mmCIF file of N, CA and C in Angstrom:
data_model
loop_
_atom_site.group_PDB
_atom_site.id
_atom_site.type_symbol
_atom_site.label_atom_id
_atom_site.label_comp_id
_atom_site.label_asym_id
_atom_site.label_seq_id
_atom_site.Cartn_x
_atom_site.Cartn_y
_atom_site.Cartn_z
ATOM 1 N N ALA Z 1 -131.330 -36.478 143.299
ATOM 2 C CA ALA Z 1 -132.464 -37.224 143.614
ATOM 3 C C ALA Z 1 -133.955 -36.025 143.764
ATOM 4 N N ALA Z 2 -133.177 -34.583 144.245
ATOM 5 C CA ALA Z 2 -134.477 -33.754 144.414
ATOM 6 C C ALA Z 2 -135.101 -33.671 143.349
ATOM 7 N N LEU Z 3 -134.121 -33.259 142.328
ATOM 8 C CA LEU Z 3 -134.766 -33.302 140.605
ATOM 9 C C LEU Z 3 -135.776 -34.393 140.212
ATOM 10 N N GLY Z 4 -135.829 -35.618 140.708
ATOM 11 C CA GLY Z 4 -136.637 -36.388 140.709
ATOM 12 C C GLY Z 4 -135.754 -37.607 139.547
ATOM 13 N N HIS Z 5 -134.569 -37.203 139.722
ATOM 14 C CA HIS Z 5 -133.827 -38.372 139.170
ATOM 15 C C HIS Z 5 -133.727 -39.912 140.300
ATOM 16 N N ARG Z 6 -133.074 -40.850 139.784
ATOM 17 C CA ARG Z 6 -133.184 -42.151 140.295
ATOM 18 C C ARG Z 6 -131.423 -42.378 140.936
ATOM 19 N N ALA Z 7 -131.147 -41.097 142.035
ATOM 20 C CA ALA Z 7 -129.683 -41.200 142.393
ATOM 21 C C ALA Z 7 -129.993 -40.801 143.972
ATOM 22 N N THR Z 8 -129.127 -42.086 144.404
ATOM 23 C CA THR Z 8 -129.406 -42.499 145.677
ATOM 24 C C THR Z 8 -127.445 -42.078 146.630
ATOM 25 N N LEU Z 9 -127.801 -41.983 147.548
ATOM 26 C CA LEU Z 9 -126.052 -41.583 148.767
ATOM 27 C C LEU Z 9 -125.983 -42.892 149.719
ATOM 28 N N ASP Z 10 -125.342 -44.018 149.207
ATOM 29 C CA ASP Z 10 -125.637 -45.166 150.287
ATOM 30 C C ASP Z 10 -124.617 -44.763 151.223
ATOM 31 N N GLY Z 11 -124.770 -45.730 152.546
ATOM 32 C CA GLY Z 11 -124.213 -45.645 153.973
ATOM 33 C C GLY Z 11 -122.878 -44.700 153.794
ATOM 34 N N VAL Z 12 -123.041 -43.227 154.564
ATOM 35 C CA VAL Z 12 -121.552 -42.978 154.404
ATOM 36 C C VAL Z 12 -121.191 -43.325 155.475
ATOM 37 N N PRO Z 13 -119.936 -43.486 155.751
ATOM 38 C CA PRO Z 13 -119.179 -43.599 157.277
ATOM 39 C C PRO Z 13 -118.523 -42.677 157.455
ATOM 40 N N ALA Z 14 -117.884 -42.933 158.869
ATOM 41 C CA ALA Z 14 -117.611 -41.725 159.654
ATOM 42 C C ALA Z 14 -116.923 -40.715 158.708
ATOM 43 N N PRO Z 15 -117.011 -39.492 158.887
ATOM 44 C CA PRO Z 15 -116.775 -38.682 158.299
ATOM 45 C C PRO Z 15 -114.891 -39.164 157.566
ATOM 46 N N LEU Z 16 -114.978 -38.403 156.567
ATOM 47 C CA LEU Z 16 -113.287 -38.709 155.920
ATOM 48 C C LEU Z 16 -112.818 -37.529 155.261
ATOM 49 N N ARG Z 17 -111.674 -37.957 155.248
ATOM 50 C CA ARG Z 17 -110.447 -36.217 154.818
ATOM 51 C C ARG Z 17 -110.337 -36.980 153.669
ATOM 52 N N ALA Z 18 -110.087 -36.475 152.274
ATOM 53 C CA ALA Z 18 -109.515 -36.503 151.164
ATOM 54 C C ALA Z 18 -109.015 -35.751 150.616
ATOM 55 N N ARG Z 19 -107.803 -35.739 150.031
ATOM 56 C CA ARG Z 19 -106.845 -34.295 149.369
ATOM 57 C C ARG Z 19 -107.754 -34.374 148.083
ATOM 58 N N ALA Z 20 -108.109 -33.106 148.041
ATOM 59 C CA ALA Z 20 -108.931 -32.676 146.709
ATOM 60 C C ALA Z 20 -109.346 -31.143 146.621
ATOM 61 N N ARG Z 21 -109.303 -30.820 145.215
ATOM 62 C CA ARG Z 21 -109.698 -29.230 145.234
ATOM 63 C C ARG Z 21 -111.611 -29.082 144.964
ATOM 64 N N PRO Z 22 -112.452 -28.857 146.140
ATOM 65 C CA PRO Z 22 -113.542 -28.738 145.925
ATOM 66 C C PRO Z 22 -114.258 -28.621 144.624
ATOM 67 N N ALA Z 23 -113.150 -27.791 143.944
ATOM 68 C CA ALA Z 23 -114.547 -27.265 142.463
ATOM 69 C C ALA Z 23 -114.369 -28.604 141.406
ATOM 70 N N ALA Z 24 -113.077 -28.733 141.537
ATOM 71 C CA ALA Z 24 -112.624 -30.226 140.771
ATOM 72 C C ALA Z 24 -113.412 -31.744 141.115
ATOM 73 N N LEU Z 25 -113.466 -31.073 141.970
ATOM 74 C CA LEU Z 25 -113.898 -32.864 142.782
ATOM 75 C C LEU Z 25 -115.879 -32.545 142.900
ATOM 76 N N ARG Z 26 -116.309 -31.759 142.734
ATOM 77 C CA ARG Z 26 -117.727 -31.481 142.758
ATOM 78 C C ARG Z 26 -117.715 -31.921 140.905
ATOM 79 N N ARG Z 27 -116.986 -30.931 140.152
ATOM 80 C CA ARG Z 27 -117.001 -31.623 138.805
ATOM 81 C C ARG Z 27 -116.677 -32.971 138.213
ATOM 82 N N ILE Z 28 -116.131 -33.618 138.728
ATOM 83 C CA ILE Z 28 -115.864 -35.216 138.419
ATOM 84 C C ILE Z 28 -116.976 -36.015 138.858
ATOM 85 N N VAL Z 29 -117.345 -35.815 140.445
ATOM 86 C CA VAL Z 29 -118.702 -36.082 140.871
ATOM 87 C C VAL Z 29 -119.932 -35.956 139.882
ATOM 88 N N GLY Z 30 -120.072 -34.876 139.575
ATOM 89 C CA GLY Z 30 -121.130 -34.396 138.758
ATOM 90 C C GLY Z 30 -121.839 -34.917 137.372
ATOM 91 N N ASN Z 31 -119.851 -35.293 136.737
ATOM 92 C CA ASN Z 31 -119.884 -35.868 135.448
ATOM 93 C C ASN Z 31 -120.391 -37.478 135.427
ATOM 94 N N LEU Z 32 -119.567 -38.050 136.810
ATOM 95 C CA LEU Z 32 -119.921 -39.575 136.673
ATOM 96 C C LEU Z 32 -121.615 -39.642 137.563
ATOM 97 N N VAL Z 33 -122.103 -38.855 137.940
ATOM 98 C CA VAL Z 33 -123.161 -38.883 138.118
ATOM 99 C C VAL Z 33 -124.052 -38.887 136.946
ATOM 100 N N GLY Z 34 -123.912 -37.552 136.449
ATOM 101 C CA GLY Z 34 -124.361 -37.678 134.950
ATOM 102 C C GLY Z 34 -124.677 -38.464 134.396
ATOM 103 N N ASN Z 35 -123.314 -39.346 133.897
ATOM 104 C CA ASN Z 35 -123.078 -40.308 133.168
ATOM 105 C C ASN Z 35 -124.272 -41.677 133.388
ATOM 106 N N ALA Z 36 -123.661 -41.723 134.870
ATOM 107 C CA ALA Z 36 -124.865 -43.336 135.441
ATOM 108 C C ALA Z 36 -126.179 -42.684 134.966
ATOM 109 N N LEU Z 37 -126.765 -41.531 135.285
ATOM 110 C CA LEU Z 37 -128.366 -41.313 134.762
ATOM 111 C C LEU Z 37 -128.300 -41.206 133.750
ATOM 112 N N ARG Z 38 -127.845 -41.096 132.758
ATOM 113 C CA ARG Z 38 -127.906 -40.744 131.657
ATOM 114 C C ARG Z 38 -127.823 -42.219 130.540
ATOM 115 N N TYR Z 39 -126.721 -42.518 130.893
ATOM 116 C CA TYR Z 39 -126.347 -44.073 130.403
ATOM 117 C C TYR Z 39 -126.933 -45.289 131.234
ATOM 118 N N GLY Z 40 -126.820 -45.292 132.536
ATOM 119 C CA GLY Z 40 -127.224 -46.146 133.015
ATOM 120 C C GLY Z 40 -128.919 -46.567 133.782
ATOM 121 N N GLY Z 41 -129.584 -45.097 133.649
ATOM 122 C CA GLY Z 41 -130.857 -44.995 134.194
ATOM 123 C C GLY Z 41 -130.937 -44.814 135.786
ATOM 124 N N ALA Z 42 -129.388 -44.978 136.494
ATOM 125 C CA ALA Z 42 -129.537 -44.625 138.127
ATOM 126 C C ALA Z 42 -128.251 -44.583 138.753
ATOM 127 N N ALA Z 43 -128.294 -43.684 139.680
ATOM 128 C CA ALA Z 43 -126.673 -43.375 140.319
ATOM 129 C C ALA Z 43 -126.798 -43.879 141.779
ATOM 130 N N ARG Z 44 -125.968 -44.623 141.955
ATOM 131 C CA ARG Z 44 -125.754 -45.105 143.138
ATOM 132 C C ARG Z 44 -124.433 -44.465 143.580
ATOM 133 N N VAL Z 45 -124.297 -43.689 144.751
ATOM 134 C CA VAL Z 45 -123.025 -43.121 145.133
ATOM 135 C C VAL Z 45 -122.516 -43.423 146.404
ATOM 136 N N ALA Z 46 -121.638 -44.342 146.670
ATOM 137 C CA ALA Z 46 -120.824 -44.747 148.067
ATOM 138 C C ALA Z 46 -119.640 -44.257 148.349
ATOM 139 N N LEU Z 47 -119.333 -44.261 149.631
ATOM 140 C CA LEU Z 47 -117.941 -43.702 149.727
ATOM 141 C C LEU Z 47 -117.311 -44.877 150.688
ATOM 142 N N HIS Z 48 -115.961 -44.928 150.816
ATOM 143 C CA HIS Z 48 -115.590 -45.944 151.487
ATOM 144 C C HIS Z 48 -113.979 -45.319 151.810
ATOM 145 N N ALA Z 49 -113.741 -45.533 153.245
ATOM 146 C CA ALA Z 49 -112.352 -45.594 153.615
ATOM 147 C C ALA Z 49 -111.643 -46.392 153.229
ATOM 148 N N ASP Z 50 -110.642 -47.169 152.745
ATOM 149 C CA ASP Z 50 -109.794 -48.285 152.529
ATOM 150 C C ASP Z 50 -108.370 -48.172 153.862
ATOM 151 N N ALA Z 51 -107.919 -49.419 153.745
ATOM 152 C CA ALA Z 51 -107.061 -49.752 154.515
ATOM 153 C C ALA Z 51 -105.640 -48.929 154.915
ATOM 154 N N ASP Z 52 -105.405 -48.575 153.265
ATOM 155 C CA ASP Z 52 -104.371 -47.702 152.360
ATOM 156 C C ASP Z 52 -104.287 -46.425 152.665
ATOM 157 N N GLY Z 53 -105.122 -46.110 153.505
ATOM 158 C CA GLY Z 53 -105.018 -44.548 153.412
ATOM 159 C C GLY Z 53 -106.250 -43.601 152.752
ATOM 160 N N THR Z 54 -106.322 -44.455 151.882
ATOM 161 C CA THR Z 54 -107.426 -43.509 150.358
ATOM 162 C C THR Z 54 -108.711 -43.785 150.646
ATOM 163 N N VAL Z 55 -109.436 -42.760 150.038
ATOM 164 C CA VAL Z 55 -110.871 -42.552 150.335
ATOM 165 C C VAL Z 55 -111.245 -42.870 148.699
ATOM 166 N N GLU Z 56 -112.421 -43.649 148.864
ATOM 167 C CA GLU Z 56 -113.025 -43.977 147.376
ATOM 168 C C GLU Z 56 -114.498 -43.483 147.295
ATOM 169 N N VAL Z 57 -114.606 -43.451 146.255
ATOM 170 C CA VAL Z 57 -116.339 -42.809 145.797
ATOM 171 C C VAL Z 57 -116.588 -43.835 144.764
ATOM 172 N N TRP Z 58 -117.635 -44.500 144.553
ATOM 173 C CA TRP Z 58 -117.970 -44.853 143.789
ATOM 174 C C TRP Z 58 -118.967 -44.950 142.925
ATOM 175 N N VAL Z 59 -119.614 -44.494 141.958
ATOM 176 C CA VAL Z 59 -120.830 -44.075 140.852
ATOM 177 C C VAL Z 59 -121.169 -45.313 140.525
ATOM 178 N N ASP Z 60 -122.375 -46.046 140.668
ATOM 179 C CA ASP Z 60 -122.677 -47.260 140.110
ATOM 180 C C ASP Z 60 -123.917 -47.238 139.427
ATOM 181 N N ASP Z 61 -123.683 -47.656 138.065
ATOM 182 C CA ASP Z 61 -125.275 -47.616 137.186
ATOM 183 C C ASP Z 61 -125.866 -48.754 137.123
ATOM 184 N N ASP Z 62 -127.274 -48.928 136.439
ATOM 185 C CA ASP Z 62 -127.581 -49.966 136.364
ATOM 186 C C ASP Z 62 -127.740 -50.370 134.938
ATOM 187 N N GLY Z 63 -127.030 -49.726 133.749
ATOM 188 C CA GLY Z 63 -126.673 -49.611 132.597
ATOM 189 C C GLY Z 63 -126.281 -50.943 131.862
ATOM 190 N N PRO Z 64 -125.665 -51.341 130.676
ATOM 191 C CA PRO Z 64 -125.416 -52.188 129.750
ATOM 192 C C PRO Z 64 -123.761 -52.347 130.285
ATOM 193 N N GLY Z 65 -123.009 -51.440 130.890
ATOM 194 C CA GLY Z 65 -121.606 -51.530 131.153
ATOM 195 C C GLY Z 65 -120.945 -51.465 129.761
ATOM 196 N N ILE Z 66 -119.860 -51.355 129.644
ATOM 197 C CA ILE Z 66 -118.839 -51.091 128.315
ATOM 198 C C ILE Z 66 -118.266 -52.672 128.314
ATOM 199 N N PRO Z 67 -118.303 -52.645 126.838
ATOM 200 C CA PRO Z 67 -117.496 -54.296 126.488
ATOM 201 C C PRO Z 67 -115.825 -53.762 127.364
ATOM 202 N N PRO Z 68 -115.231 -54.976 127.988
ATOM 203 C CA PRO Z 68 -114.028 -54.740 128.551
ATOM 204 C C PRO Z 68 -113.154 -54.222 127.571
ATOM 205 N N GLU Z 69 -112.949 -54.645 126.501
ATOM 206 C CA GLU Z 69 -111.587 -54.312 125.324
ATOM 207 C C GLU Z 69 -111.950 -52.560 125.036
ATOM 208 N N GLN Z 70 -113.371 -51.783 125.611
ATOM 209 C CA GLN Z 70 -113.207 -50.545 125.225
ATOM 210 C C GLN Z 70 -113.387 -49.336 126.177
ATOM 211 N N LEU Z 71 -113.042 -50.087 127.872
ATOM 212 C CA LEU Z 71 -113.190 -49.347 128.568
ATOM 213 C C LEU Z 71 -112.009 -48.298 129.018
ATOM 214 N N ALA Z 72 -111.158 -48.713 128.569
ATOM 215 C CA ALA Z 72 -110.320 -47.652 128.360
ATOM 216 C C ALA Z 72 -110.216 -46.272 127.081
ATOM 217 N N ARG Z 73 -111.003 -46.786 126.109
ATOM 218 C CA ARG Z 73 -111.503 -45.737 125.086
ATOM 219 C C ARG Z 73 -112.320 -44.845 125.734
ATOM 220 N N ALA Z 74 -113.230 -45.061 126.475
ATOM 221 C CA ALA Z 74 -114.246 -44.313 127.301
ATOM 222 C C ALA Z 74 -113.419 -43.156 128.109
ATOM 223 N N PHE Z 75 -111.851 -43.034 127.690
ATOM 224 C CA PHE Z 75 -111.402 -41.848 129.031
ATOM 225 C C PHE Z 75 -110.912 -40.779 127.651
ATOM 226 N N GLU Z 76 -110.803 -41.549 126.504
ATOM 227 C CA GLU Z 76 -110.511 -40.935 125.001
ATOM 228 C C GLU Z 76 -111.234 -39.546 124.785
ATOM 229 N N PRO Z 77 -110.204 -38.217 124.961
ATOM 230 C CA PRO Z 77 -111.156 -37.224 124.369
ATOM 231 C C PRO Z 77 -112.035 -37.736 123.139
ATOM 232 N N TRP Z 78 -113.004 -36.643 122.834
ATOM 233 C CA TRP Z 78 -113.942 -36.831 121.472
ATOM 234 C C TRP Z 78 -114.559 -38.263 121.310
ATOM 235 N N VAL Z 79 -114.508 -39.163 122.594
ATOM 236 C CA VAL Z 79 -115.011 -40.385 121.865
ATOM 237 C C VAL Z 79 -116.252 -40.868 122.773
ATOM 238 N N ARG Z 80 -117.338 -41.167 122.432
ATOM 239 C CA ARG Z 80 -118.766 -41.657 123.381
ATOM 240 C C ARG Z 80 -118.936 -42.796 122.319
ATOM 241 N N LEU Z 81 -119.315 -43.515 123.472
ATOM 242 C CA LEU Z 81 -119.502 -45.547 123.120
ATOM 243 C C LEU Z 81 -120.664 -45.185 123.203
ATOM 244 N N ASP Z 82 -121.341 -46.324 122.180
ATOM 245 C CA ASP Z 82 -122.871 -46.841 122.239
ATOM 246 C C ASP Z 82 -122.789 -48.370 123.109
ATOM 247 N N ASP Z 83 -124.262 -48.796 123.072
ATOM 248 C CA ASP Z 83 -124.143 -49.686 124.113
ATOM 249 C C ASP Z 83 -123.225 -51.413 123.833
ATOM 250 N N ALA Z 84 -122.772 -50.904 122.244
ATOM 251 C CA ALA Z 84 -121.937 -52.373 122.019
ATOM 252 C C ALA Z 84 -120.528 -52.039 122.036
ATOM 253 N N GLY Z 85 -120.190 -50.373 122.313
ATOM 254 C CA GLY Z 85 -118.834 -50.311 122.693
ATOM 255 C C GLY Z 85 -117.962 -49.572 121.609
ATOM 256 N N HIS Z 86 -119.286 -48.808 120.461
ATOM 257 C CA HIS Z 86 -118.613 -48.253 119.197
ATOM 258 C C HIS Z 86 -118.426 -46.981 119.573
ATOM 259 N N PRO Z 87 -117.989 -46.136 118.688
ATOM 260 C CA PRO Z 87 -117.775 -44.450 118.856
ATOM 261 C C PRO Z 87 -119.500 -44.260 118.470
ATOM 262 N N ARG Z 88 -120.010 -43.334 119.165
ATOM 263 C CA ARG Z 88 -121.226 -42.626 118.510
ATOM 264 C C ARG Z 88 -121.296 -41.044 118.425
ATOM 265 N N ALA Z 89 -121.806 -39.945 118.048
ATOM 266 C CA ALA Z 89 -121.423 -39.006 117.641
ATOM 267 C C ALA Z 89 -121.715 -38.160 119.523
ATOM 268 N N GLY Z 90 -121.046 -36.791 119.353
ATOM 269 C CA GLY Z 90 -121.233 -36.199 120.698
ATOM 270 C C GLY Z 90 -120.000 -35.772 121.265
ATOM 271 N N HIS Z 91 -119.864 -34.921 122.253
ATOM 272 C CA HIS Z 91 -118.459 -34.303 122.361
ATOM 273 C C HIS Z 91 -117.666 -35.341 122.948
ATOM 274 N N GLY Z 92 -117.981 -36.003 123.912
ATOM 275 C CA GLY Z 92 -116.784 -37.114 124.679
ATOM 276 C C GLY Z 92 -115.803 -36.843 125.401
ATOM 277 N N LEU Z 93 -116.451 -35.471 126.374
ATOM 278 C CA LEU Z 93 -115.014 -35.026 127.097
ATOM 279 C C LEU Z 93 -115.281 -34.961 128.743
ATOM 280 N N GLY Z 94 -116.177 -35.402 128.490
ATOM 281 C CA GLY Z 94 -116.860 -35.614 129.958
ATOM 282 C C GLY Z 94 -115.849 -36.338 130.992
ATOM 283 N N LEU Z 95 -115.615 -37.729 130.388
ATOM 284 C CA LEU Z 95 -114.663 -38.972 131.602
ATOM 285 C C LEU Z 95 -113.161 -38.258 131.429
ATOM 286 N N ALA Z 96 -112.654 -37.859 130.302
ATOM 287 C CA ALA Z 96 -111.386 -36.955 129.896
ATOM 288 C C ALA Z 96 -111.150 -36.223 130.764
ATOM 289 N N ILE Z 97 -111.801 -35.488 130.592
ATOM 290 C CA ILE Z 97 -111.718 -33.773 131.784
ATOM 291 C C ILE Z 97 -111.641 -34.292 133.319
ATOM 292 N N ALA Z 98 -112.631 -35.219 133.460
ATOM 293 C CA ALA Z 98 -113.023 -36.048 134.836
ATOM 294 C C ALA Z 98 -111.509 -36.807 135.262
ATOM 295 N N ARG Z 99 -110.866 -37.492 134.579
ATOM 296 C CA ARG Z 99 -109.455 -37.844 134.780
ATOM 297 C C ARG Z 99 -108.727 -37.351 134.547
ATOM 298 N N GLU Z 100 -108.600 -36.381 134.266
ATOM 299 C CA GLU Z 100 -107.554 -34.990 134.384
ATOM 300 C C GLU Z 100 -107.651 -34.125 135.411
ATOM 301 N N LEU Z 101 -108.695 -33.996 135.864
ATOM 302 C CA LEU Z 101 -108.688 -33.569 137.127
ATOM 303 C C LEU Z 101 -108.259 -34.181 138.483
ATOM 304 N N ALA Z 102 -108.445 -35.520 138.363
ATOM 305 C CA ALA Z 102 -108.521 -36.317 139.154
ATOM 306 C C ALA Z 102 -106.889 -36.581 139.480
ATOM 307 N N GLU Z 103 -106.616 -36.532 137.885
ATOM 308 C CA GLU Z 103 -104.737 -37.058 138.333
ATOM 309 C C GLU Z 103 -104.014 -35.404 138.851
ATOM 310 N N ARG Z 104 -104.273 -34.366 138.507
ATOM 311 C CA ARG Z 104 -104.027 -33.477 139.120
ATOM 312 C C ARG Z 104 -103.989 -33.356 140.709
ATOM 313 N N ASP Z 105 -105.097 -33.870 141.193
ATOM 314 C CA ASP Z 105 -105.108 -34.284 142.748
ATOM 315 C C ASP Z 105 -104.716 -35.533 143.216
ATOM 316 N N GLY Z 106 -103.609 -36.009 142.730
ATOM 317 C CA GLY Z 106 -103.361 -37.232 143.010
ATOM 318 C C GLY Z 106 -104.062 -38.482 142.996
ATOM 319 N N ALA Z 107 -105.209 -38.285 142.469
ATOM 320 C CA ALA Z 107 -106.368 -39.290 142.450
ATOM 321 C C ALA Z 107 -106.248 -40.226 141.191
ATOM 322 N N THR Z 108 -106.727 -41.315 141.410
ATOM 323 C CA THR Z 108 -106.881 -42.093 140.187
ATOM 324 C C THR Z 108 -108.678 -42.318 139.858
ATOM 325 N N LEU Z 109 -108.968 -42.283 138.407
ATOM 326 C CA LEU Z 109 -110.566 -42.240 138.150
ATOM 327 C C LEU Z 109 -110.478 -43.999 137.074
ATOM 328 N N THR Z 110 -111.125 -44.757 137.551
ATOM 329 C CA THR Z 110 -111.436 -46.004 136.930
ATOM 330 C C THR Z 110 -112.201 -46.546 136.177
ATOM 331 N N LEU Z 111 -112.714 -47.351 135.557
ATOM 332 C CA LEU Z 111 -113.993 -47.841 135.335
ATOM 333 C C LEU Z 111 -114.048 -49.133 134.958
ATOM 334 N N GLU Z 112 -115.266 -49.674 136.089
ATOM 335 C CA GLU Z 112 -115.002 -51.141 135.713
ATOM 336 C C GLU Z 112 -116.650 -51.898 135.768
ATOM 337 N N ASN Z 113 -116.887 -53.103 134.822
ATOM 338 C CA ASN Z 113 -118.171 -53.474 134.833
ATOM 339 C C ASN Z 113 -118.785 -54.266 135.924
ATOM 340 N N ARG Z 114 -119.611 -54.244 136.574
ATOM 341 C CA ARG Z 114 -119.691 -54.815 137.549
ATOM 342 C C ARG Z 114 -120.491 -56.245 137.643
ATOM 343 N N PRO Z 115 -119.993 -57.528 138.419
ATOM 344 C CA PRO Z 115 -120.246 -58.569 138.204
ATOM 345 C C PRO Z 115 -121.986 -58.541 137.594
ATOM 346 N N GLU Z 116 -122.561 -58.215 138.976
ATOM 347 C CA GLU Z 116 -124.150 -58.222 138.387
ATOM 348 C C GLU Z 116 -124.731 -57.478 137.925
ATOM 349 N N GLY Z 117 -124.053 -56.396 137.030
ATOM 350 C CA GLY Z 117 -124.405 -55.475 135.827
ATOM 351 C C GLY Z 117 -124.083 -54.705 135.997
ATOM 352 N N GLY Z 118 -124.112 -53.892 135.310
ATOM 353 C CA GLY Z 118 -123.982 -52.310 135.457
ATOM 354 C C GLY Z 118 -122.395 -51.676 135.545
ATOM 355 N N LEU Z 119 -122.290 -50.569 135.375
ATOM 356 C CA LEU Z 119 -120.885 -49.923 135.206
ATOM 357 C C LEU Z 119 -120.946 -49.496 136.585
ATOM 358 N N ARG Z 120 -119.197 -49.342 137.122
ATOM 359 C CA ARG Z 120 -118.958 -48.627 138.219
ATOM 360 C C ARG Z 120 -117.486 -47.619 137.839
ATOM 361 N N ALA Z 121 -117.945 -46.656 138.396
ATOM 362 C CA ALA Z 121 -116.863 -45.497 138.331
ATOM 363 C C ALA Z 121 -116.463 -45.417 139.759
ATOM 364 N N ARG Z 122 -114.601 -45.830 139.675
ATOM 365 C CA ARG Z 122 -114.324 -45.825 141.061
ATOM 366 C C ARG Z 122 -113.306 -44.301 141.257
ATOM 367 N N LEU Z 123 -113.448 -43.536 142.181
ATOM 368 C CA LEU Z 123 -112.236 -42.217 141.896
ATOM 369 C C LEU Z 123 -111.549 -42.608 143.300
ATOM 370 N N ARG Z 124 -110.589 -43.058 143.329
ATOM 371 C CA ARG Z 124 -109.659 -42.898 144.446
ATOM 372 C C ARG Z 124 -108.499 -41.602 145.077
ATOM 373 N N LEU Z 125 -109.103 -41.329 146.217
ATOM 374 C CA LEU Z 125 -108.549 -39.972 146.274
ATOM 375 C C LEU Z 125 -107.741 -40.296 147.361
ATOM 376 N N PRO Z 126 -106.671 -39.649 147.640
ATOM 377 C CA PRO Z 126 -105.483 -40.071 148.731
ATOM 378 C C PRO Z 126 -105.761 -39.313 149.947
ATOM 379 N N THR Z 127 -105.882 -39.516 151.044
ATOM 380 C CA THR Z 127 -106.090 -39.045 152.341
ATOM 381 C C THR Z 127 -105.333 -37.494 152.533
ATOM 382 N N ALA Z 128 -106.107 -36.847 153.449
ATOM 383 C CA ALA Z 128 -105.839 -35.170 153.395
ATOM 384 C C ALA Z 128 -104.751 -35.399 154.893
#
């Protein structure tokens, strides 16, 4: 936001503790926010504490989303999808790296289309 991008941090709950390596967490969230800005025009980050002892970081955008049958492909190395879910030129490593870093810390990273439009990246971290 300080650089003029449409990025916000929505309602932060009481302090949350999650188990993650700080450098990896910065890289994961930075990638997700960068993708939301690049492909979805905006990034809204929100934190949630779940009753099952996990912490979730949601990164929402306002883009077209990804066709449901292509969501899993978005995490494959060297794959970049266009608005219709077809591969396009580029490195396509960001989401693959983000998921690998998340899994190393016992976290999960998923993508889902939001009912109101746009995409949500959901990072589930175990609590500390």
